[in-house]
CSV table of C-alpha atoms and ligand atoms in Angstrom, one decimal:
chain,number,residue,atom,x,y,z
G,143,MET,CA,-3.2,-30.0,-5.7
G,144,LEU,CA,-4.0,-26.9,-7.8
G,145,ASP,CA,-7.4,-28.3,-8.7
G,146,THR,CA,-8.0,-29.0,-4.9
G,147,VAL,CA,-7.1,-25.4,-4.1
G,148,LEU,CA,-9.2,-23.9,-6.8
G,149,ALA,CA,-12.2,-26.0,-5.8
G,150,ALA,CA,-11.7,-25.0,-2.1
G,151,LEU,CA,-11.5,-21.3,-3.0
G,152,GLN,CA,-14.8,-21.6,-4.8
G,153,GLU,CA,-16.5,-23.6,-2.1
G,154,GLY,CA,-15.3,-21.1,0.6
G,155,ALA,CA,-16.6,-18.1,-1.4
G,156,LEU,CA,-20.0,-19.9,-1.9
G,157,ARG,CA,-20.3,-20.6,1.8
G,158,ARG,CA,-19.4,-17.0,2.7
G,159,GLN,CA,-21.8,-15.4,0.3
G,160,GLY,CA,-20.7,-11.8,0.7
G,161,PRO,CA,-17.7,-9.6,1.3
G,162,LEU,CA,-17.0,-10.8,4.8
G,163,PRO,CA,-18.0,-13.8,6.9
G,164,ALA,CA,-21.1,-13.3,9.0
G,165,GLY,CA,-21.1,-13.6,12.8
G,166,GLY,CA,-18.0,-11.6,13.9
G,167,PRO,CA,-14.7,-12.7,15.3
G,168,GLU,CA,-16.0,-15.6,17.6
G,169,ALA,CA,-18.0,-17.3,14.9
G,170,VAL,CA,-15.1,-17.1,12.4
G,171,ALA,CA,-12.5,-18.3,15.0
G,172,ALA,CA,-14.8,-21.3,15.9
G,173,ARG,CA,-15.0,-22.4,12.2
G,174,VAL,CA,-11.2,-22.0,11.8
G,175,ARG,CA,-10.7,-24.1,15.0
G,176,ARG,CA,-12.9,-26.8,13.6
G,177,ALA,CA,-11.2,-26.9,10.2
G,178,LEU,CA,-7.7,-26.9,11.8
G,179,GLY,CA,-8.2,-29.6,14.4
G,180,THR,CA,-4.7,-30.3,15.7
G,181,ALA,CA,-2.3,-27.7,14.3
G,182,LEU,CA,0.6,-30.2,14.5
G,183,PRO,CA,-0.7,-33.8,14.4
G,184,GLU,CA,1.7,-36.6,15.1
G,185,GLN,CA,0.8,-38.1,11.7
G,186,GLY,CA,0.0,-35.8,8.8
G,187,ILE,CA,-3.4,-36.0,7.2
G,188,GLY,CA,-2.1,-35.7,3.6
G,189,ALA,CA,-1.9,-32.9,1.1
G,190,HIS,CA,-5.4,-33.0,-0.4
G,191,PRO,CA,-7.4,-33.1,2.9
G,192,ALA,CA,-5.1,-30.4,4.5
G,193,LEU,CA,-5.4,-28.1,1.5
G,194,HIS,CA,-9.1,-28.7,1.1
G,195,SER,CA,-10.1,-28.1,4.7
G,196,LEU,CA,-7.8,-25.1,5.5
G,197,VAL,CA,-8.1,-23.3,2.1
G,198,THR,CA,-11.9,-23.7,2.3
G,199,ALA,CA,-11.9,-22.3,5.9
G,200,VAL,CA,-9.7,-19.3,5.1
G,201,ALA,CA,-11.7,-18.5,1.9
G,202,GLU,CA,-15.0,-18.8,3.8
G,203,GLY,CA,-13.7,-16.5,6.5
G,204,ALA,CA,-12.0,-14.0,4.1
G,205,ALA,CA,-12.6,-10.3,3.7
G,206,ASP,CA,-12.7,-10.7,-0.1
G,207,PRO,CA,-11.4,-7.6,-1.9
G,208,ALA,CA,-12.8,-9.1,-5.1
G,209,ASP,CA,-16.3,-8.4,-3.7
G,210,PRO,CA,-17.4,-4.9,-4.6
G,211,LEU,CA,-18.8,-4.3,-1.1
G,212,CYS,CA,-15.4,-4.9,0.4
G,213,ALA,CA,-14.1,-1.3,0.2
G,214,ALA,CA,-12.5,-0.3,3.5
G,215,HIS,CA,-8.8,-0.4,3.1
G,216,LEU,CA,-6.1,-0.1,0.5
G,217,HIS,CA,-6.6,-3.8,0.0
G,218,CYS,CA,-6.9,-4.7,-3.6
G,219,PRO,CA,-8.2,-7.7,-5.5
G,220,PRO,CA,-5.1,-9.1,-7.1
G,221,LEU,CA,-4.9,-9.6,-10.9
G,222,ALA,CA,-5.2,-13.3,-11.9
G,223,VAL,CA,-2.1,-12.9,-14.1
G,224,ALA,CA,0.0,-11.6,-11.1
G,225,THR,CA,-1.4,-14.4,-8.9
G,226,ALA,CA,-0.4,-17.0,-11.5
G,227,ALA,CA,3.1,-15.5,-11.7
G,228,ASP,CA,3.4,-15.5,-7.9
G,229,LEU,CA,2.8,-19.3,-8.0
G,230,ALA,CA,5.9,-19.6,-10.2
G,231,ALA,CA,7.8,-17.5,-7.7
G,232,SER,CA,6.8,-19.9,-4.9
G,233,ALA,CA,7.6,-23.0,-7.0
G,234,LEU,CA,11.1,-21.8,-8.1
G,235,ASN,CA,11.8,-20.2,-4.8
G,236,PRO,CA,14.7,-18.0,-5.8
G,237,SER,CA,16.1,-16.0,-2.9
G,238,MET,CA,17.2,-12.5,-3.7
G,239,ASP,CA,20.2,-12.2,-1.3
G,240,SER,CA,22.9,-13.7,-3.6
G,241,TRP,CA,23.3,-14.2,-7.3
G,242,ASP,CA,23.9,-17.9,-6.9
G,243,GLN,CA,20.3,-18.3,-5.5
G,244,ALA,CA,18.6,-16.1,-8.1
G,245,PRO,CA,20.6,-15.7,-11.3
G,246,ALA,CA,17.7,-14.8,-13.6
G,247,ALA,CA,15.4,-13.4,-11.0
G,248,SER,CA,18.1,-10.9,-9.8
G,249,ALA,CA,18.8,-9.9,-13.4
G,250,LEU,CA,15.0,-9.4,-13.9
G,251,GLU,CA,14.8,-7.3,-10.7
G,252,ALA,CA,17.7,-5.1,-11.8
G,253,LEU,CA,15.9,-4.3,-15.2
G,254,VAL,CA,12.4,-3.9,-13.9
G,255,THR,CA,13.3,-1.8,-10.8
G,256,ARG,CA,15.3,0.6,-13.1
G,257,ALA,CA,12.4,0.8,-15.5
G,258,LEU,CA,9.8,1.5,-12.8
G,259,ALA,CA,12.1,4.0,-11.0
G,260,ALA,CA,12.6,5.9,-14.3
G,261,GLU,CA,8.8,6.6,-14.2
G,262,VAL,CA,9.6,8.7,-11.2
G,263,HIS,CA,12.9,10.2,-12.3
G,264,PRO,CA,15.1,9.2,-15.3
G,265,ALA,CA,18.2,8.7,-13.1
G,266,ALA,CA,16.5,6.9,-10.3
G,267,ASP,CA,16.8,3.2,-9.2
G,268,ALA,CA,14.4,1.3,-6.9
G,269,LEU,CA,14.6,-1.3,-4.3
G,270,VAL,CA,11.8,-3.9,-3.8
G,271,THR,CA,10.2,-3.7,-0.4
G,272,THR,CA,7.4,-5.3,1.5
G,273,GLY,CA,5.5,-2.1,1.3
G,274,ALA,CA,5.7,1.6,2.2
G,275,THR,CA,6.3,0.8,5.9
G,276,GLU,CA,9.7,-0.6,4.9
G,277,ALA,CA,10.2,2.1,2.2
G,278,ASN,CA,9.5,4.9,4.7
G,279,GLN,CA,12.0,3.3,7.1
G,280,LEU,CA,14.6,3.2,4.3
G,281,ALA,CA,14.0,6.9,3.7
G,282,VAL,CA,14.7,7.8,7.3
G,283,LEU,CA,17.7,5.4,7.4
G,284,LEU,CA,19.3,6.9,4.3
G,285,ALA,CA,18.8,10.4,5.7
G,286,ARG,CA,20.5,9.2,8.9
G,287,GLU,CA,23.4,7.7,7.0
G,288,LEU,CA,24.0,10.5,4.5
G,289,ARG,CA,23.9,13.6,6.7
G,290,PRO,CA,25.4,14.4,10.1
G,291,GLY,CA,23.6,13.9,13.4
G,292,PRO,CA,20.1,12.7,14.1
G,293,VAL,CA,17.4,13.1,11.4
G,294,GLN,CA,14.6,15.4,12.2
G,295,VAL,CA,11.6,14.2,10.2
G,296,VAL,CA,9.0,17.0,9.5
G,297,CYS,CA,5.7,15.7,8.1
G,298,GLY,CA,2.0,16.5,8.0
G,299,ALA,CA,-0.5,15.2,10.5
G,300,ASN,CA,-1.9,13.4,7.4
G,301,ALA,CA,1.4,11.3,7.0
G,302,HIS,CA,1.3,7.6,7.5
G,303,HIS,CA,2.0,6.3,11.0
G,304,SER,CA,4.9,4.2,9.7
G,305,LEU,CA,7.0,7.3,9.5
G,306,HIS,CA,6.7,7.8,13.2
G,307,ARG,CA,7.6,4.1,13.8
G,308,ALA,CA,10.6,4.4,11.5
G,309,ALA,CA,12.0,7.3,13.5
G,310,TRP,CA,11.4,5.4,16.7
G,311,LEU,CA,12.9,2.2,15.4
G,312,LEU,CA,16.0,3.9,14.0
G,313,GLY,CA,16.6,5.8,17.3
G,314,GLN,CA,15.8,9.2,15.8
G,315,PRO,CA,13.8,12.0,17.5
G,316,PRO,CA,10.0,11.8,16.9
G,317,PRO,CA,8.8,13.5,13.7
G,318,LEU,CA,7.7,17.1,14.0
G,319,THR,CA,4.0,16.9,12.9
G,320,VAL,CA,2.6,19.9,11.0
G,321,PRO,CA,-1.2,20.3,11.3
G,322,THR,CA,-3.2,19.6,8.1
G,323,PRO,CA,-6.7,20.9,8.7
G,324,ASP,CA,-7.8,20.4,5.1
G,325,GLY,CA,-6.1,17.0,4.8
G,326,THR,CA,-3.0,18.1,2.9
G,327,LEU,CA,0.3,19.5,4.0
G,328,ARG,CA,0.4,23.2,3.1
G,329,PRO,CA,3.8,24.6,1.8
G,330,GLU,CA,3.5,27.6,4.2
G,331,ALA,CA,2.9,25.3,7.1
G,332,LEU,CA,5.9,23.1,6.2
G,333,GLY,CA,8.0,26.2,5.6
G,334,ALA,CA,7.2,27.6,9.0
G,335,ALA,CA,8.1,24.3,10.7
G,336,LEU,CA,11.4,24.1,8.8
G,337,ALA,CA,12.2,27.8,9.5
G,338,GLY,CA,11.8,27.0,13.2
G,339,LEU,CA,14.6,24.4,12.8
G,340,ASP,CA,16.9,26.7,10.8
G,341,GLY,CA,20.5,25.4,10.8
G,342,HIS,CA,19.6,21.8,11.7
G,343,PRO,CA,22.0,19.7,9.6
G,344,ASN,CA,19.7,16.8,8.9
G,345,LEU,CA,16.1,17.7,8.0
G,346,LEU,CA,13.8,15.3,6.2
G,347,ALA,CA,10.6,16.7,4.9
G,348,ALA,CA,8.0,14.0,4.1
G,349,ALA,CA,5.0,14.6,1.9
G,350,THR,CA,2.2,12.2,0.9
G,351,ALA,CA,0.8,11.5,-2.6
G,352,GLY,CA,-2.4,9.7,-1.7
G,353,THR,CA,-3.2,9.9,2.0
G,354,THR,CA,-4.3,6.6,3.5
G,355,ASP,CA,-7.5,8.1,5.0
G,356,ALA,CA,-8.7,10.5,2.4
G,357,GLY,CA,-6.7,9.7,-0.8
G,358,LEU,CA,-5.5,13.3,-1.0
G,359,ILE,CA,-2.4,14.4,-2.7
G,360,ASP,CA,-0.1,17.0,-1.1
G,361,PRO,CA,1.0,19.9,-3.4
G,362,LEU,CA,4.2,18.1,-4.2
G,363,ASP,CA,5.9,20.6,-6.5
G,364,ALA,CA,5.4,23.5,-4.0
G,365,LEU,CA,6.5,21.3,-1.1
G,366,ALA,CA,9.7,20.4,-3.1
G,367,ASP,CA,10.4,24.2,-3.4
G,368,THR,CA,9.9,24.6,0.3
G,369,ALA,CA,12.1,21.7,1.3
G,370,ALA,CA,14.8,22.9,-1.1
G,371,ARG,CA,14.7,26.4,0.3
G,372,HIS,CA,15.3,25.1,3.8
G,373,GLY,CA,18.0,22.6,2.7
G,374,ALA,CA,15.8,19.6,3.7
G,375,ARG,CA,15.8,16.3,2.0
G,376,LEU,CA,12.4,15.4,0.6
G,377,HIS,CA,10.7,12.0,0.8
G,378,ILE,CA,7.4,11.5,-0.9
G,379,ASP,CA,5.2,8.6,0.3
G,380,ALA,CA,3.3,7.7,-2.9
G,381,ALA,CA,2.2,4.3,-1.6
G,382,TYR,CA,-1.3,4.9,-2.8
G,383,GLY,CA,-1.0,7.5,-5.5
G,384,GLY,CA,2.2,6.3,-7.2
G,385,ALA,CA,0.4,4.2,-9.7
G,386,LEU,CA,-1.1,7.4,-11.2
G,387,LEU,CA,2.2,7.4,-13.1
G,388,PHE,CA,0.7,4.9,-15.5
G,389,SER,CA,-2.3,7.0,-16.3
G,390,ALA,CA,-2.0,9.6,-19.0
G,391,ARG,CA,-5.1,11.3,-17.6
G,392,HIS,CA,-4.0,11.5,-13.9
G,393,ARG,CA,-0.2,11.5,-14.1
G,394,GLY,CA,-0.2,15.3,-13.8
G,395,LEU,CA,-1.5,15.0,-10.2
G,396,LEU,CA,2.0,13.7,-9.3
G,397,THR,CA,3.9,16.8,-10.7
G,398,GLY,CA,6.9,17.3,-8.4
G,399,LEU,CA,7.3,13.6,-7.5
G,400,ASP,CA,10.5,13.6,-9.5
G,401,ARG,CA,12.0,16.2,-7.2
G,402,ALA,CA,11.9,13.9,-4.2
G,403,HIS,CA,15.2,12.4,-3.0
G,404,THR,CA,13.3,9.2,-2.2
G,405,THR,CA,9.8,7.9,-2.7
G,406,ALA,CA,7.7,5.0,-1.6
G,407,LEU,CA,5.3,3.2,-4.0
G,408,ASP,CA,3.0,0.2,-3.3
G,409,LEU,CA,1.8,-1.9,-6.3
G,410,HIS,CA,-0.2,-4.0,-3.9
G,411,LYS,CA,-2.7,-1.0,-3.6
G,412,LEU,CA,-3.3,0.6,-7.0
G,413,GLY,CA,-1.3,-1.9,-9.1
G,414,TRP,CA,-3.4,-4.9,-8.2
G,415,GLN,CA,-0.5,-7.2,-7.0
G,416,PRO,CA,-0.8,-9.9,-4.4
G,417,VAL,CA,1.0,-8.7,-1.2
G,418,ALA,CA,3.8,-7.8,-1.2
G,419,ALA,CA,4.8,-5.5,-4.0
G,420,GLY,CA,6.5,-2.3,-2.7
G,421,LEU,CA,9.2,-0.1,-4.1
G,422,PHE,CA,11.6,2.4,-2.7
G,423,THR,CA,13.0,4.8,-5.2
G,424,SER,CA,16.2,6.9,-4.9
G,425,ARG,CA,16.8,9.7,-7.3
G,426,ASP,CA,20.6,9.3,-6.8
G,427,PRO,CA,21.3,5.6,-6.8
G,428,SER,CA,24.8,6.1,-5.5
G,429,GLU,CA,23.1,7.0,-2.2
G,430,LEU,CA,21.9,3.4,-2.0
G,431,ALA,CA,25.6,2.4,-1.3
G,432,ALA,CA,24.9,3.4,2.3
G,433,LEU,CA,23.0,0.0,2.5
G,434,ASP,CA,26.0,-2.1,1.3
G,435,HIS,CA,26.8,-5.0,3.6
G,436,ARG,CA,29.3,-7.8,3.5
G,437,ALA,CA,28.7,-11.5,4.4
G,438,ASP,CA,31.4,-13.7,3.0
G,439,TYR,CA,29.1,-16.6,2.1
G,440,LEU,CA,26.8,-14.3,0.1
G,441,ASN,CA,29.1,-11.6,-1.5
G,442,ALA,CA,32.7,-12.3,-0.9
G,443,ASP,CA,35.0,-9.6,-2.4
G,444,ASP,CA,36.7,-12.0,-4.8
G,445,ASP,CA,33.3,-13.3,-6.0
G,446,THR,CA,32.3,-9.7,-6.7
G,447,GLU,CA,35.6,-8.9,-8.3
G,448,ALA,CA,35.2,-11.9,-10.5
G,449,GLY,CA,31.9,-10.5,-11.8
G,450,LEU,CA,29.2,-12.1,-9.6
G,451,PRO,CA,26.6,-9.4,-8.9
G,452,ASP,CA,26.5,-8.3,-5.3
G,453,ILE,CA,22.8,-8.0,-4.5
G,454,LEU,CA,22.8,-8.2,-0.7
G,455,GLY,CA,22.7,-4.4,-0.3
G,456,ARG,CA,19.5,-4.1,-2.3
G,457,SER,CA,17.4,-4.9,0.9
G,458,LEU,CA,17.7,-4.9,4.6
G,459,ARG,CA,16.3,-8.4,4.4
G,460,THR,CA,18.4,-11.5,3.7
G,461,THR,CA,16.2,-14.3,2.3
G,462,ARG,CA,13.8,-12.5,0.1
G,463,ARG,CA,11.0,-13.6,-2.4
G,464,PRO,CA,11.3,-12.5,-6.0
G,465,ASP,CA,8.3,-10.2,-5.8
G,466,ILE,CA,9.5,-8.6,-9.0
G,467,LEU,CA,8.3,-11.6,-11.1
G,468,LYS,CA,4.6,-10.9,-10.7
G,469,ILE,CA,5.2,-7.2,-11.2
G,470,ALA,CA,7.2,-7.8,-14.4
G,471,VAL,CA,4.6,-10.1,-15.8
G,472,THR,CA,1.8,-7.6,-15.0
G,473,LEU,CA,3.6,-4.7,-16.6
G,474,ARG,CA,4.2,-6.8,-19.8
G,475,ALA,CA,0.7,-8.3,-19.8
G,476,LEU,CA,-1.2,-5.1,-19.4
G,477,GLY,CA,1.2,-2.4,-20.5
G,478,ARG,CA,1.1,1.2,-19.4
G,479,GLU,CA,-2.3,1.6,-21.1
G,480,GLY,CA,-3.8,-1.4,-19.3
G,481,LEU,CA,-2.7,-0.3,-15.9
G,482,GLY,CA,-3.6,3.3,-16.6
G,483,ALA,CA,-7.1,2.2,-17.7
G,484,LEU,CA,-7.6,0.3,-14.4
G,485,THR,CA,-6.4,3.3,-12.4
G,486,ASP,CA,-8.7,5.7,-14.3
G,487,HIS,CA,-11.6,3.3,-13.9
G,488,VAL,CA,-11.4,3.2,-10.1
G,489,CYS,CA,-11.0,6.9,-9.9
G,490,ALA,CA,-14.1,7.3,-12.0
G,491,GLN,CA,-16.0,5.0,-9.7
G,492,ALA,CA,-15.0,7.2,-6.8
G,493,ARG,CA,-16.4,10.2,-8.6
G,494,GLU,CA,-19.6,8.3,-9.3
G,495,LEU,CA,-20.0,7.3,-5.6
G,496,ALA,CA,-19.4,10.9,-4.6
G,497,ARG,CA,-22.1,11.9,-7.0
G,498,LEU,CA,-24.5,9.4,-5.6
G,499,VAL,CA,-23.7,10.5,-2.0
G,500,ALA,CA,-24.1,14.2,-2.9
G,501,ALA,CA,-27.5,13.5,-4.5
G,502,HIS,CA,-28.7,11.4,-1.6
G,503,PRO,CA,-31.0,13.2,1.0
G,504,ARG,CA,-29.6,11.3,4.0
G,505,PHE,CA,-25.8,11.5,3.3
G,506,THR,CA,-23.2,14.2,3.4
G,507,LEU,CA,-20.1,14.1,1.2
G,508,CYS,CA,-16.8,15.1,2.8
G,509,ALA,CA,-15.1,16.3,-0.4
G,510,GLU,CA,-14.7,15.5,-4.1
G,511,PRO,CA,-12.3,12.5,-4.3
G,512,ALA,CA,-8.8,13.2,-5.6
G,513,LEU,CA,-8.0,9.4,-6.0
G,514,SER,CA,-10.3,6.5,-5.3
G,515,THR,CA,-11.4,7.2,-1.7
G,516,VAL,CA,-14.7,8.7,-0.8
G,517,LEU,CA,-15.5,9.9,2.7
G,518,PHE,CA,-19.1,10.3,3.6
G,519,ARG,CA,-21.5,10.2,6.6
G,520,PRO,CA,-25.1,9.9,7.3
G,521,THR,CA,-26.4,13.4,7.9
G,522,GLY,CA,-27.1,14.4,11.5
G,523,ILE,CA,-25.9,11.3,13.4
G,524,GLU,CA,-23.4,11.1,16.2
G,525,ASP,CA,-19.9,9.8,15.6
G,526,ARG,CA,-20.5,6.8,17.9
G,527,THR,CA,-23.7,5.9,16.0
G,528,LEU,CA,-21.7,6.0,12.8
G,529,ALA,CA,-19.0,3.8,14.3
G,530,ALA,CA,-21.7,1.3,15.3
G,531,VAL,CA,-23.3,1.3,11.9
G,532,ARG,CA,-20.0,0.3,10.4
G,533,ARG,CA,-19.5,-2.5,13.0
G,534,ASP,CA,-23.0,-3.7,12.4
G,535,LEU,CA,-22.3,-4.1,8.6
G,536,LEU,CA,-19.1,-6.0,9.5
G,537,GLY,CA,-20.8,-8.2,12.0
G,538,ALA,CA,-23.5,-9.1,9.5
G,539,GLY,CA,-20.9,-9.6,6.8
G,540,HIS,CA,-22.8,-7.3,4.5
G,541,ALA,CA,-20.2,-4.6,3.7
G,542,VAL,CA,-16.7,-3.7,4.7
G,543,LEU,CA,-16.3,0.1,5.0
G,544,GLY,CA,-13.5,1.9,6.7
G,545,ARG,CA,-13.6,4.9,9.1
G,546,ALA,CA,-11.5,8.0,9.0
G,547,ARG,CA,-11.4,11.2,11.1
G,548,HIS,CA,-11.4,14.4,9.2
G,549,GLY,CA,-12.2,18.0,10.3
G,550,GLY,CA,-12.9,16.8,13.8
G,551,ARG,CA,-15.6,14.3,12.7
G,552,LEU,CA,-15.8,10.6,12.0
G,553,TRP,CA,-16.5,9.6,8.4
G,554,LEU,CA,-17.3,6.3,6.6
G,555,LYS,CA,-14.5,5.6,4.2
G,556,ALA,CA,-15.0,3.7,0.9
G,557,THR,CA,-11.7,2.9,-0.8
G,558,LEU,CA,-12.5,1.8,-4.3
G,559,LEU,CA,-9.9,-0.5,-5.8
G,560,ASN,CA,-12.0,-3.1,-7.6
G,561,PRO,CA,-12.2,-2.4,-11.4
G,562,HIS,CA,-15.2,-4.8,-11.7
G,563,THR,CA,-17.4,-2.7,-9.4
G,564,GLN,CA,-20.5,-1.5,-11.2
G,565,PRO,CA,-22.6,1.6,-10.5
G,566,GLY,CA,-25.3,-0.7,-9.2
G,567,ASP,CA,-22.8,-2.0,-6.5
G,568,LEU,CA,-22.2,1.6,-5.3
G,569,ALA,CA,-25.9,2.2,-5.0
G,570,ALA,CA,-26.2,-1.1,-3.1
G,571,LEU,CA,-23.5,0.0,-0.7
G,572,LEU,CA,-25.3,3.2,0.1
G,573,LYS,CA,-28.6,1.3,0.5
G,574,LEU,CA,-27.0,-1.1,3.0
G,575,VAL,CA,-25.7,1.9,5.1
G,576,GLU,CA,-29.1,3.6,4.9
G,577,GLY,CA,-30.8,0.3,5.9
G,578,ASN,CA,-28.7,0.2,9.1
G,579,LEU,CA,-29.4,3.7,10.3
G,580,PRO,CA,-31.3,4.0,13.6
D,10,PLP,C1,-0.4,1.7,2.9
D,10,PLP,C2,0.4,2.9,3.2
D,10,PLP,C3,1.6,2.8,3.8
D,10,PLP,C4,2.1,1.5,4.4
D,10,PLP,O1,2.4,0.6,3.4
D,10,PLP,P1,2.5,-1.0,3.6
D,10,PLP,O2,2.5,-1.4,2.2
D,10,PLP,O3,1.2,-1.3,4.3
D,10,PLP,O4,3.7,-1.2,4.4
D,10,PLP,C5,2.4,3.9,4.0
D,10,PLP,N1,2.0,5.1,3.5
D,10,PLP,C6,0.8,5.3,2.9
D,10,PLP,C7,0.4,6.6,2.5
D,10,PLP,C8,0.0,4.2,2.8
D,10,PLP,O5,-1.2,4.4,2.2
């Protein structure tokens, strides 16, 4: 079956011939309909034909992050070693809600989450999440549980939308959004917003280390001072930038991360893990007790007293995949140096793309990249023309670029997460955009 899958992946990629299938949503959906036939046939067609037809169709119709011209989102090409480890996770199928479903996997998770959390703060522990959406939710939930009254989140306009959803989902007031005209949350602006809420018993300031749109890092250390001065808890969403911790060269950009009460990190962005590989760190692990929960069939008191680890409180989920296995294998296989080198490499690619854009007569660079995101636009065109150029590239299947609003204008966004990308690929990307200009 593995041979069938590998052959289908290759065949699909050959048929696609590019970062994205050509023809747009209707053409893709029609091919998927043909490959699927009846979704639930009365009699099965057998493993090999089912694997072959559907894996080929999904591969043919994939936005392939392993293609250097697929550079829109925080959507990384997964490491082969992590993908292989994830196969073992599927085969063994431990479930991380009770020790008797995951004896070794839960022990591994305890060790590796501690080690990763210690990169943020020596005393911290981490929970495994589906991503920063869940981690941001946990940050708001812990604030709600640990301090009196409703939580008032105060964040920058550059913060991720999931913080707003978290407040909504948890029945808390909408976050107070501080304008971020230069793309980062300024300490004076946060300070003014917090001063306006003086005396509020439950303030949660949220900063971002690696904004989704521009890859910018808020001034974490100064924001930590500001939050502390106003008695606010501090959450830092380092979904994108957290992996800079592995890089000797770039780690300093995260100075102040250790001062956050809680953080979010996504190793399915920088980190090159198959989805999902999120972490939520807490500087004071005793606070995680707020998530404790009892279900007699999973963590009966007498089982816990007799020494069976109680792991149900390490997530809001019940049945849960051992996402830690692929992470642990990756950390051991590549080491800090290997992961740091990959991170440094994509950051260098971003600087190279910025250089190419700045030197190009028909393009404008938004700003020097802080991480691996480059915002640029063809000089002198309307926003709606720019949006159409991006859609044309998607429709033809030639390139996958993102879009971002910054300084009142629309920009093309290249998020570089592929360590195999060569300078020639970056030049080709610009040439494709140029070739589609009116
Ligand atoms: C990607 C991202 C998120 C959402 O994370 P998921 O892993 O998609 O749940 C939150 N915050 C930031 C800054 C992000 O870049």
